[in-house]
Structures are given as structure tokens and as C-alpha cells.
């Protein structure tokens, strides 16, 4: 059993060897065999609403891959992500044991940025991420924006303002 404190960062890494996978569904099934089915979370001083699930975000890559674990609330994600797979039943939002659901995304590393926007709806802060004058940083941000856009497509995330910012970041930062 894995125990995470709610005060710790939302992003956790589980270092396990993961088998290569070639499709989202197969990847999730493979990870089901490697990851625990649930995680115990300490809710001391945790803000409400409390999470209902933990997502184990991974990529379909060969060799060892990092898995990023996020505490999430299913109804908030479902409201923003129309292609989010069905999450398993969770007893209640007050439960200390949350189901751990594997989710294959093109860029697990960029999911935290999208999740942060989903919870805060702070478009100004999201836009600020992409502003820089340094050429090498602009190129790195263009790649990050492209990877995040791929995640948005897979999840069915359709916030037009966010998608416009990502498109602008990709076009303007590559030059």
C-alpha cells in the first residue's frame, strides 16, 4: 500500500519498470497489473472538495517510464475532459482510500499544467507560462505547448481560450 500526504505535492512519481504498450487501452491494462489498485491518502488539512480518485498518468513508451500520480476529483475532470475514460466507483469523497486509475497520455509530464488550470480556471496565470524573451526557452515552451495540446486532444479538453493560447505558443515560440 502506498500512502501520500495531502500536503505533499500533487505530482508523485512511482518508479516501476513498465512494459511497452502500443495503445491507450492496452497501456492502461498493462499498468493495472503493475500498480496498486488503490492508494491511501492522509486528508489532514486537505482543502475541500476532497479528491475522489488518483490518476496514474503514464506514456506508452518502451523501457522504464515514470508514472505521475495525481489526486483528482472525478466530477471536475469529467466536466472539462469529454473523452476521459470512466473512472471506477469511489465510495465517497471523504474516503481515505482512493482508487488508482492508470491513464495513458502522450505527455504525462505536461498533465500537471493542464490539471492546475482545470482546478483554478486562472487564464491569466496560464497565459503567463508561455511568455519569455529568451529564444532557447521559447523553443522549449513551444515543445511543451505542443505536448500539452496532444493531451488536450486525447482527453477531449475543449476550452477555446486555452487551446488558442497553446496554438499561439506553438506558432510564436518555434521561430
mmCIF file with all atom_site columns, N, CA and C in Angstrom, residues 42-107:
data_model
loop_
_atom_site.group_PDB
_atom_site.id
_atom_site.type_symbol
_atom_site.label_atom_id
_atom_site.label_alt_id
_atom_site.label_comp_id
_atom_site.label_asym_id
_atom_site.label_entity_id
_atom_site.label_seq_id
_atom_site.pdbx_PDB_ins_code
_atom_site.Cartn_x
_atom_site.Cartn_y
_atom_site.Cartn_z
_atom_site.occupancy
_atom_site.B_iso_or_equiv
_atom_site.pdbx_formal_charge
_atom_site.auth_seq_id
_atom_site.auth_comp_id
_atom_site.auth_asym_id
_atom_site.auth_atom_id
_atom_site.pdbx_PDB_model_num
ATOM 1   N N  . UNK A 1 42  ? -3.758  10.763 3.216   1.00 0.00 ? 42  UNK A N  1
ATOM 2   C CA . UNK A 1 42  ? -3.987  11.417 4.502   1.00 0.00 ? 42  UNK A CA 1
ATOM 3   C C  . UNK A 1 42  ? -4.676  12.753 4.234   1.00 0.00 ? 42  UNK A C  1
ATOM 4   N N  . UNK A 1 43  ? -5.899  12.922 4.721   1.00 0.00 ? 43  UNK A N  1
ATOM 5   C CA . UNK A 1 43  ? -6.673  14.126 4.443   1.00 0.00 ? 43  UNK A CA 1
ATOM 6   C C  . UNK A 1 43  ? -6.519  15.213 5.491   1.00 0.00 ? 43  UNK A C  1
ATOM 7   N N  . UNK A 1 44  ? -5.539  15.114 6.378   1.00 0.00 ? 44  UNK A N  1
ATOM 8   C CA . UNK A 1 44  ? -5.339  16.165 7.366   1.00 0.00 ? 44  UNK A CA 1
ATOM 9   C C  . UNK A 1 44  ? -5.053  17.471 6.647   1.00 0.00 ? 44  UNK A C  1
ATOM 10  N N  . UNK A 1 45  ? -5.769  18.498 7.010   1.00 0.00 ? 45  UNK A N  1
ATOM 11  C CA . UNK A 1 45  ? -5.584  19.827 6.427   1.00 0.00 ? 45  UNK A CA 1
ATOM 12  C C  . UNK A 1 45  ? -5.779  19.857 4.912   1.00 0.00 ? 45  UNK A C  1
ATOM 13  N N  . UNK A 1 46  ? -6.488  18.904 4.371   1.00 0.00 ? 46  UNK A N  1
ATOM 14  C CA . UNK A 1 46  ? -6.731  18.892 2.927   1.00 0.00 ? 46  UNK A CA 1
ATOM 15  C C  . UNK A 1 46  ? -7.931  19.779 2.623   1.00 0.00 ? 46  UNK A C  1
ATOM 16  N N  . UNK A 1 47  ? -7.805  20.658 1.636   1.00 0.00 ? 47  UNK A N  1
ATOM 17  C CA . UNK A 1 47  ? -8.922  21.531 1.306   1.00 0.00 ? 47  UNK A CA 1
ATOM 18  C C  . UNK A 1 47  ? -10.093 20.733 0.740   1.00 0.00 ? 47  UNK A C  1
ATOM 19  N N  . UNK A 1 48  ? -11.266 21.288 0.848   1.00 0.00 ? 48  UNK A N  1
ATOM 20  C CA . UNK A 1 48  ? -12.418 20.659 0.225   1.00 0.00 ? 48  UNK A CA 1
ATOM 21  C C  . UNK A 1 48  ? -12.610 21.295 -1.136  1.00 0.00 ? 48  UNK A C  1
ATOM 22  N N  . UNK A 1 49  ? -13.103 20.654 -2.119  1.00 0.00 ? 49  UNK A N  1
ATOM 23  C CA . UNK A 1 49  ? -13.561 19.272 -2.086  1.00 0.00 ? 49  UNK A CA 1
ATOM 24  C C  . UNK A 1 49  ? -12.378 18.306 -2.103  1.00 0.00 ? 49  UNK A C  1
ATOM 25  N N  . UNK A 1 50  ? -12.551 17.243 -1.379  1.00 0.00 ? 50  UNK A N  1
ATOM 26  C CA . UNK A 1 50  ? -11.510 16.227 -1.316  1.00 0.00 ? 50  UNK A CA 1
ATOM 27  C C  . UNK A 1 50  ? -11.487 15.396 -2.587  1.00 0.00 ? 50  UNK A C  1
ATOM 28  N N  . UNK A 1 51  ? -10.323 14.854 -2.911  1.00 0.00 ? 51  UNK A N  1
ATOM 29  C CA . UNK A 1 51  ? -10.236 14.041 -4.129  1.00 0.00 ? 51  UNK A CA 1
ATOM 30  C C  . UNK A 1 51  ? -11.060 12.761 -4.014  1.00 0.00 ? 51  UNK A C  1
ATOM 31  N N  . UNK A 1 52  ? -11.510 12.279 -5.152  1.00 0.00 ? 52  UNK A N  1
ATOM 32  C CA . UNK A 1 52  ? -12.268 11.033 -5.201  1.00 0.00 ? 52  UNK A CA 1
ATOM 33  C C  . UNK A 1 52  ? -11.454 9.901  -5.822  1.00 0.00 ? 52  UNK A C  1
ATOM 34  N N  . UNK A 1 53  ? -10.412 10.251 -6.562  1.00 0.00 ? 53  UNK A N  1
ATOM 35  C CA . UNK A 1 53  ? -9.608  9.266  -7.281  1.00 0.00 ? 53  UNK A CA 1
ATOM 36  C C  . UNK A 1 53  ? -8.156  9.709  -7.333  1.00 0.00 ? 53  UNK A C  1
ATOM 37  N N  . UNK A 1 54  ? -7.291  8.765  -7.666  1.00 0.00 ? 54  UNK A N  1
ATOM 38  C CA . UNK A 1 54  ? -5.903  9.057  -8.005  1.00 0.00 ? 54  UNK A CA 1
ATOM 39  C C  . UNK A 1 54  ? -5.697  8.582  -9.436  1.00 0.00 ? 54  UNK A C  1
ATOM 40  N N  . UNK A 1 55  ? -5.076  9.422  -10.246 1.00 0.00 ? 55  UNK A N  1
ATOM 41  C CA . UNK A 1 55  ? -4.753  9.040  -11.616 1.00 0.00 ? 55  UNK A CA 1
ATOM 42  C C  . UNK A 1 55  ? -3.258  8.739  -11.696 1.00 0.00 ? 55  UNK A C  1
ATOM 43  N N  . UNK A 1 56  ? -2.917  7.624  -12.311 1.00 0.00 ? 56  UNK A N  1
ATOM 44  C CA . UNK A 1 56  ? -1.524  7.268  -12.582 1.00 0.00 ? 56  UNK A CA 1
ATOM 45  C C  . UNK A 1 56  ? -1.279  7.566  -14.055 1.00 0.00 ? 56  UNK A C  1
ATOM 46  N N  . UNK A 1 57  ? -0.723  8.746  -14.325 1.00 0.00 ? 57  UNK A N  1
ATOM 47  C CA . UNK A 1 57  ? -0.524  9.192  -15.701 1.00 0.00 ? 57  UNK A CA 1
ATOM 48  C C  . UNK A 1 57  ? 0.792   8.629  -16.213 1.00 0.00 ? 57  UNK A C  1
ATOM 49  N N  . UNK A 1 58  ? 0.748   7.976  -17.365 1.00 0.00 ? 58  UNK A N  1
ATOM 50  C CA . UNK A 1 58  ? 1.930   7.362  -17.962 1.00 0.00 ? 58  UNK A CA 1
ATOM 51  C C  . UNK A 1 58  ? 1.872   7.515  -19.464 1.00 0.00 ? 58  UNK A C  1
ATOM 52  N N  . UNK A 1 59  ? 2.990   7.253  -20.109 1.00 0.00 ? 59  UNK A N  1
ATOM 53  C CA . UNK A 1 59  ? 3.063   7.297  -21.570 1.00 0.00 ? 59  UNK A CA 1
ATOM 54  C C  . UNK A 1 59  ? 3.297   5.889  -22.093 1.00 0.00 ? 59  UNK A C  1
ATOM 55  N N  . UNK A 1 60  ? 2.919   5.669  -23.321 1.00 0.00 ? 60  UNK A N  1
ATOM 56  C CA . UNK A 1 60  ? 3.164   4.376  -23.961 1.00 0.00 ? 60  UNK A CA 1
ATOM 57  C C  . UNK A 1 60  ? 4.560   4.430  -24.567 1.00 0.00 ? 60  UNK A C  1
ATOM 58  N N  . UNK A 1 61  ? 5.572   4.138  -23.746 1.00 0.00 ? 61  UNK A N  1
ATOM 59  C CA . UNK A 1 61  ? 6.972   4.194  -24.188 1.00 0.00 ? 61  UNK A CA 1
ATOM 60  C C  . UNK A 1 61  ? 7.637   2.855  -23.924 1.00 0.00 ? 61  UNK A C  1
ATOM 61  N N  . UNK A 1 62  ? 8.706   2.621  -24.657 1.00 0.00 ? 62  UNK A N  1
ATOM 62  C CA . UNK A 1 62  ? 9.492   1.413  -24.419 1.00 0.00 ? 62  UNK A CA 1
ATOM 63  C C  . UNK A 1 62  ? 10.373  1.600  -23.196 1.00 0.00 ? 62  UNK A C  1
ATOM 64  N N  . UNK A 1 63  ? 10.685  0.516  -22.523 1.00 0.00 ? 63  UNK A N  1
ATOM 65  C CA . UNK A 1 63  ? 11.584  0.578  -21.379 1.00 0.00 ? 63  UNK A CA 1
ATOM 66  C C  . UNK A 1 63  ? 10.900  1.082  -20.134 1.00 0.00 ? 63  UNK A C  1
ATOM 67  N N  . UNK A 1 64  ? 11.696  1.642  -19.227 1.00 0.00 ? 64  UNK A N  1
ATOM 68  C CA . UNK A 1 64  ? 11.165  2.160  -17.970 1.00 0.00 ? 64  UNK A CA 1
ATOM 69  C C  . UNK A 1 64  ? 10.547  3.530  -18.210 1.00 0.00 ? 64  UNK A C  1
ATOM 70  N N  . UNK A 1 65  ? 9.395   3.760  -17.626 1.00 0.00 ? 65  UNK A N  1
ATOM 71  C CA . UNK A 1 65  ? 8.727   5.047  -17.769 1.00 0.00 ? 65  UNK A CA 1
ATOM 72  C C  . UNK A 1 65  ? 8.290   5.527  -16.397 1.00 0.00 ? 65  UNK A C  1
ATOM 73  N N  . UNK A 1 66  ? 8.300   6.827  -16.214 1.00 0.00 ? 66  UNK A N  1
ATOM 74  C CA . UNK A 1 66  ? 7.826   7.398  -14.960 1.00 0.00 ? 66  UNK A CA 1
ATOM 75  C C  . UNK A 1 66  ? 6.312   7.444  -14.980 1.00 0.00 ? 66  UNK A C  1
ATOM 76  N N  . UNK A 1 67  ? 5.741   7.245  -13.820 1.00 0.00 ? 67  UNK A N  1
ATOM 77  C CA . UNK A 1 67  ? 4.295   7.358  -13.652 1.00 0.00 ? 67  UNK A CA 1
ATOM 78  C C  . UNK A 1 67  ? 4.059   8.510  -12.693 1.00 0.00 ? 67  UNK A C  1
ATOM 79  N N  . UNK A 1 68  ? 3.217   9.447  -13.084 1.00 0.00 ? 68  UNK A N  1
ATOM 80  C CA . UNK A 1 68  ? 2.903   10.605 -12.266 1.00 0.00 ? 68  UNK A CA 1
ATOM 81  C C  . UNK A 1 68  ? 1.531   10.387 -11.643 1.00 0.00 ? 68  UNK A C  1
ATOM 82  N N  . UNK A 1 69  ? 1.440   10.466 -10.332 1.00 0.00 ? 69  UNK A N  1
ATOM 83  C CA . UNK A 1 69  ? 0.186   10.199 -9.634  1.00 0.00 ? 69  UNK A CA 1
ATOM 84  C C  . UNK A 1 69  ? -0.403  11.522 -9.143  1.00 0.00 ? 69  UNK A C  1
ATOM 85  N N  . UNK A 1 70  ? -1.656  11.770 -9.499  1.00 0.00 ? 70  UNK A N  1
ATOM 86  C CA . UNK A 1 70  ? -2.361  12.998 -9.118  1.00 0.00 ? 70  UNK A CA 1
ATOM 87  C C  . UNK A 1 70  ? -3.634  12.641 -8.366  1.00 0.00 ? 70  UNK A C  1
ATOM 88  N N  . UNK A 1 71  ? -3.896  13.343 -7.271  1.00 0.00 ? 71  UNK A N  1
ATOM 89  C CA . UNK A 1 71  ? -5.183  13.242 -6.585  1.00 0.00 ? 71  UNK A CA 1
ATOM 90  C C  . UNK A 1 71  ? -6.148  14.156 -7.322  1.00 0.00 ? 71  UNK A C  1
ATOM 91  N N  . UNK A 1 72  ? -7.293  13.621 -7.731  1.00 0.00 ? 72  UNK A N  1
ATOM 92  C CA . UNK A 1 72  ? -8.251  14.399 -8.522  1.00 0.00 ? 72  UNK A CA 1
ATOM 93  C C  . UNK A 1 72  ? -9.666  14.176 -8.014  1.00 0.00 ? 72  UNK A C  1
ATOM 94  N N  . UNK A 1 73  ? -10.551 15.054 -8.423  1.00 0.00 ? 73  UNK A N  1
ATOM 95  C CA . UNK A 1 73  ? -11.964 14.855 -8.169  1.00 0.00 ? 73  UNK A CA 1
ATOM 96  C C  . UNK A 1 73  ? -12.623 14.545 -9.511  1.00 0.00 ? 73  UNK A C  1
ATOM 97  N N  . UNK A 1 74  ? -13.234 13.390 -9.602  1.00 0.00 ? 74  UNK A N  1
ATOM 98  C CA . UNK A 1 74  ? -13.741 12.862 -10.868 1.00 0.00 ? 74  UNK A CA 1
ATOM 99  C C  . UNK A 1 74  ? -14.723 13.807 -11.553 1.00 0.00 ? 74  UNK A C  1
ATOM 100 N N  . UNK A 1 75  ? -15.646 14.405 -10.804 1.00 0.00 ? 75  UNK A N  1
ATOM 101 C CA . UNK A 1 75  ? -16.655 15.246 -11.461 1.00 0.00 ? 75  UNK A CA 1
ATOM 102 C C  . UNK A 1 75  ? -16.047 16.521 -12.050 1.00 0.00 ? 75  UNK A C  1
ATOM 103 N N  . UNK A 1 76  ? -14.994 17.051 -11.445 1.00 0.00 ? 76  UNK A N  1
ATOM 104 C CA . UNK A 1 76  ? -14.338 18.243 -12.001 1.00 0.00 ? 76  UNK A CA 1
ATOM 105 C C  . UNK A 1 76  ? -13.635 17.885 -13.304 1.00 0.00 ? 76  UNK A C  1
ATOM 106 N N  . UNK A 1 77  ? -12.931 16.767 -13.318 1.00 0.00 ? 77  UNK A N  1
ATOM 107 C CA . UNK A 1 77  ? -12.269 16.336 -14.552 1.00 0.00 ? 77  UNK A CA 1
ATOM 108 C C  . UNK A 1 77  ? -13.273 16.012 -15.651 1.00 0.00 ? 77  UNK A C  1
ATOM 109 N N  . UNK A 1 78  ? -14.330 15.312 -15.298 1.00 0.00 ? 78  UNK A N  1
ATOM 110 C CA . UNK A 1 78  ? -15.326 14.925 -16.297 1.00 0.00 ? 78  UNK A CA 1
ATOM 111 C C  . UNK A 1 78  ? -16.000 16.148 -16.925 1.00 0.00 ? 78  UNK A C  1
ATOM 112 N N  . UNK A 1 79  ? -16.138 17.204 -16.156 1.00 0.00 ? 79  UNK A N  1
ATOM 113 C CA . UNK A 1 79  ? -16.746 18.438 -16.662 1.00 0.00 ? 79  UNK A CA 1
ATOM 114 C C  . UNK A 1 79  ? -15.886 19.082 -17.748 1.00 0.00 ? 79  UNK A C  1
ATOM 115 N N  . UNK A 1 80  ? -14.577 18.910 -17.669 1.00 0.00 ? 80  UNK A N  1
ATOM 116 C CA . UNK A 1 80  ? -13.666 19.556 -18.614 1.00 0.00 ? 80  UNK A CA 1
ATOM 117 C C  . UNK A 1 80  ? -13.119 18.617 -19.685 1.00 0.00 ? 80  UNK A C  1
ATOM 118 N N  . UNK A 1 81  ? -13.105 17.329 -19.422 1.00 0.00 ? 81  UNK A N  1
ATOM 119 C CA . UNK A 1 81  ? -12.479 16.361 -20.329 1.00 0.00 ? 81  UNK A CA 1
ATOM 120 C C  . UNK A 1 81  ? -13.531 15.371 -20.832 1.00 0.00 ? 81  UNK A C  1
ATOM 121 N N  . UNK A 1 82  ? -14.031 15.618 -22.040 1.00 0.00 ? 82  UNK A N  1
ATOM 122 C CA . UNK A 1 82  ? -15.148 14.827 -22.560 1.00 0.00 ? 82  UNK A CA 1
ATOM 123 C C  . UNK A 1 82  ? -14.757 13.398 -22.947 1.00 0.00 ? 82  UNK A C  1
ATOM 124 N N  . UNK A 1 83  ? -13.468 13.153 -23.166 1.00 0.00 ? 83  UNK A N  1
ATOM 125 C CA . UNK A 1 83  ? -13.028 11.809 -23.558 1.00 0.00 ? 83  UNK A CA 1
ATOM 126 C C  . UNK A 1 83  ? -12.342 11.067 -22.413 1.00 0.00 ? 83  UNK A C  1
ATOM 127 N N  . UNK A 1 84  ? -12.466 11.568 -21.205 1.00 0.00 ? 84  UNK A N  1
ATOM 128 C CA . UNK A 1 84  ? -11.878 10.897 -20.050 1.00 0.00 ? 84  UNK A CA 1
ATOM 129 C C  . UNK A 1 84  ? -12.546 9.537  -19.887 1.00 0.00 ? 84  UNK A C  1
ATOM 130 N N  . UNK A 1 85  ? -11.754 8.466  -19.775 1.00 0.00 ? 85  UNK A N  1
ATOM 131 C CA . UNK A 1 85  ? -12.371 7.152  -19.594 1.00 0.00 ? 85  UNK A CA 1
ATOM 132 C C  . UNK A 1 85  ? -13.149 7.089  -18.278 1.00 0.00 ? 85  UNK A C  1
ATOM 133 N N  . UNK A 1 86  ? -14.096 6.185  -18.223 1.00 0.00 ? 86  UNK A N  1
ATOM 134 C CA . UNK A 1 86  ? -14.882 6.027  -16.997 1.00 0.00 ? 86  UNK A CA 1
ATOM 135 C C  . UNK A 1 86  ? -13.959 5.644  -15.850 1.00 0.00 ? 86  UNK A C  1
ATOM 136 N N  . UNK A 1 87  ? -14.123 6.317  -14.734 1.00 0.00 ? 87  UNK A N  1
ATOM 137 C CA . UNK A 1 87  ? -13.320 6.023  -13.551 1.00 0.00 ? 87  UNK A CA 1
ATOM 138 C C  . UNK A 1 87  ? -14.079 5.028  -12.680 1.00 0.00 ? 87  UNK A C  1
ATOM 139 N N  . UNK A 1 88  ? -13.363 4.168  -11.952 1.00 0.00 ? 88  UNK A N  1
ATOM 140 C CA . UNK A 1 88  ? -14.043 3.180  -11.118 1.00 0.00 ? 88  UNK A CA 1
ATOM 141 C C  . UNK A 1 88  ? -14.812 3.838  -9.987  1.00 0.00 ? 88  UNK A C  1
ATOM 142 N N  . UNK A 1 89  ? -15.747 3.100  -9.439  1.00 0.00 ? 89  UNK A N  1
ATOM 143 C CA . UNK A 1 89  ? -16.545 3.596  -8.323  1.00 0.00 ? 89  UNK A CA 1
ATOM 144 C C  . UNK A 1 89  ? -15.636 3.968  -7.163  1.00 0.00 ? 89  UNK A C  1
ATOM 145 N N  . UNK A 1 90  ? -15.923 5.110  -6.544  1.00 0.00 ? 90  UNK A N  1
ATOM 146 C CA . UNK A 1 90  ? -15.199 5.549  -5.356  1.00 0.00 ? 90  UNK A CA 1
ATOM 147 C C  . UNK A 1 90  ? -16.229 5.696  -4.248  1.00 0.00 ? 90  UNK A C  1
ATOM 148 N N  . UNK A 1 91  ? -16.019 5.098  -3.073  1.00 0.00 ? 91  UNK A N  1
ATOM 149 C CA . UNK A 1 91  ? -17.029 5.068  -2.012  1.00 0.00 ? 91  UNK A CA 1
ATOM 150 C C  . UNK A 1 91  ? -17.609 6.441  -1.658  1.00 0.00 ? 91  UNK A C  1
ATOM 151 N N  . UNK A 1 92  ? -16.748 7.425  -1.456  1.00 0.00 ? 92  UNK A N  1
ATOM 152 C CA . UNK A 1 92  ? -17.217 8.785  -1.174  1.00 0.00 ? 92  UNK A CA 1
ATOM 153 C C  . UNK A 1 92  ? -16.040 9.717  -1.268  1.00 0.00 ? 92  UNK A C  1
ATOM 154 N N  . UNK A 1 93  ? -16.316 11.005 -1.350  1.00 0.00 ? 93  UNK A N  1
ATOM 155 C CA . UNK A 1 93  ? -15.219 11.962 -1.461  1.00 0.00 ? 93  UNK A CA 1
ATOM 156 C C  . UNK A 1 93  ? -14.471 12.098 -0.142  1.00 0.00 ? 93  UNK A C  1
ATOM 157 N N  . UNK A 1 94  ? -14.988 11.508 0.939   1.00 0.00 ? 94  UNK A N  1
ATOM 158 C CA . UNK A 1 94  ? -14.320 11.585 2.228   1.00 0.00 ? 94  UNK A CA 1
ATOM 159 C C  . UNK A 1 94  ? -13.482 10.360 2.544   1.00 0.00 ? 94  UNK A C  1
ATOM 160 N N  . UNK A 1 95  ? -13.465 9.385  1.631   1.00 0.00 ? 95  UNK A N  1
ATOM 161 C CA . UNK A 1 95  ? -12.741 8.145  1.879   1.00 0.00 ? 95  UNK A CA 1
ATOM 162 C C  . UNK A 1 95  ? -11.239 8.397  1.898   1.00 0.00 ? 95  UNK A C  1
ATOM 163 N N  . UNK A 1 96  ? -10.531 7.666  2.760   1.00 0.00 ? 96  UNK A N  1
ATOM 164 C CA . UNK A 1 96  ? -9.082  7.795  2.818   1.00 0.00 ? 96  UNK A CA 1
ATOM 165 C C  . UNK A 1 96  ? -8.390  6.896  1.806   1.00 0.00 ? 96  UNK A C  1
ATOM 166 N N  . UNK A 1 97  ? -9.099  5.907  1.297   1.00 0.00 ? 97  UNK A N  1
ATOM 167 C CA . UNK A 1 97  ? -8.541  5.011  0.302   1.00 0.00 ? 97  UNK A CA 1
ATOM 168 C C  . UNK A 1 97  ? -9.182  5.330  -1.036  1.00 0.00 ? 97  UNK A C  1
ATOM 169 N N  . UNK A 1 98  ? -8.347  5.756  -1.981  1.00 0.00 ? 98  UNK A N  1
ATOM 170 C CA . UNK A 1 98  ? -8.849  6.179  -3.289  1.00 0.00 ? 98  UNK A CA 1
ATOM 171 C C  . UNK A 1 98  ? -8.422  5.192  -4.368  1.00 0.00 ? 98  UNK A C  1
ATOM 172 N N  . UNK A 1 99  ? -9.308  4.944  -5.341  1.00 0.00 ? 99  UNK A N  1
ATOM 173 C CA . UNK A 1 99  ? -8.921  4.064  -6.443  1.00 0.00 ? 99  UNK A CA 1
ATOM 174 C C  . UNK A 1 99  ? -7.814  4.716  -7.273  1.00 0.00 ? 99  UNK A C  1
ATOM 175 N N  . UNK A 1 100 ? -6.850  3.922  -7.697  1.00 0.00 ? 100 UNK A N  1
ATOM 176 C CA . UNK A 1 100 ? -5.758  4.392  -8.551  1.00 0.00 ? 100 UNK A CA 1
ATOM 177 C C  . UNK A 1 100 ? -6.048  3.915  -9.961  1.00 0.00 ? 100 UNK A C  1
ATOM 178 N N  . UNK A 1 101 ? -6.247  4.846  -10.873 1.00 0.00 ? 101 UNK A N  1
ATOM 179 C CA . UNK A 1 101 ? -6.617  4.529  -12.246 1.00 0.00 ? 101 UNK A CA 1
ATOM 180 C C  . UNK A 1 101 ? -5.498  4.911  -13.198 1.00 0.00 ? 101 UNK A C  1
ATOM 181 N N  . UNK A 1 102 ? -4.929  3.950  -13.936 1.00 0.00 ? 102 UNK A N  1
ATOM 182 C CA . UNK A 1 102 ? -3.909  4.286  -14.927 1.00 0.00 ? 102 UNK A CA 1
ATOM 183 C C  . UNK A 1 102 ? -4.540  5.022  -16.104 1.00 0.00 ? 102 UNK A C  1
ATOM 184 N N  . UNK A 1 103 ? -3.826  6.014  -16.628 1.00 0.00 ? 103 UNK A N  1
ATOM 185 C CA . UNK A 1 103 ? -4.303  6.779  -17.780 1.00 0.00 ? 103 UNK A CA 1
ATOM 186 C C  . UNK A 1 103 ? -3.104  7.075  -18.668 1.00 0.00 ? 103 UNK A C  1
ATOM 187 N N  . UNK A 1 104 ? -3.155  6.592  -19.905 1.00 0.00 ? 104 UNK A N  1
ATOM 188 C CA . UNK A 1 104 ? -2.069  6.784  -20.862 1.00 0.00 ? 104 UNK A CA 1
ATOM 189 C C  . UNK A 1 104 ? -2.293  8.089  -21.617 1.00 0.00 ? 104 UNK A C  1
ATOM 190 N N  . UNK A 1 105 ? -1.299  8.984  -21.565 1.00 0.00 ? 105 UNK A N  1
ATOM 191 C CA . UNK A 1 105 ? -1.345  10.255 -22.285 1.00 0.00 ? 105 UNK A CA 1
ATOM 192 C C  . UNK A 1 105 ? -0.059  10.423 -23.082 1.00 0.00 ? 105 UNK A C  1
ATOM 193 N N  . UNK A 1 106 ? -0.105  11.202 -24.169 1.00 0.00 ? 106 UNK A N  1
ATOM 194 C CA . UNK A 1 106 ? 1.113   11.421 -24.958 1.00 0.00 ? 106 UNK A CA 1
ATOM 195 C C  . UNK A 1 106 ? 2.235   12.080 -24.159 1.00 0.00 ? 106 UNK A C  1
ATOM 196 N N  . UNK A 1 107 ? 1.879   12.974 -23.240 1.00 0.00 ? 107 UNK A N  1
ATOM 197 C CA . UNK A 1 107 ? 2.892   13.693 -22.464 1.00 0.00 ? 107 UNK A CA 1
ATOM 198 C C  . UNK A 1 107 ? 2.495   13.753 -20.988 1.00 0.00 ? 107 UNK A C  1
#
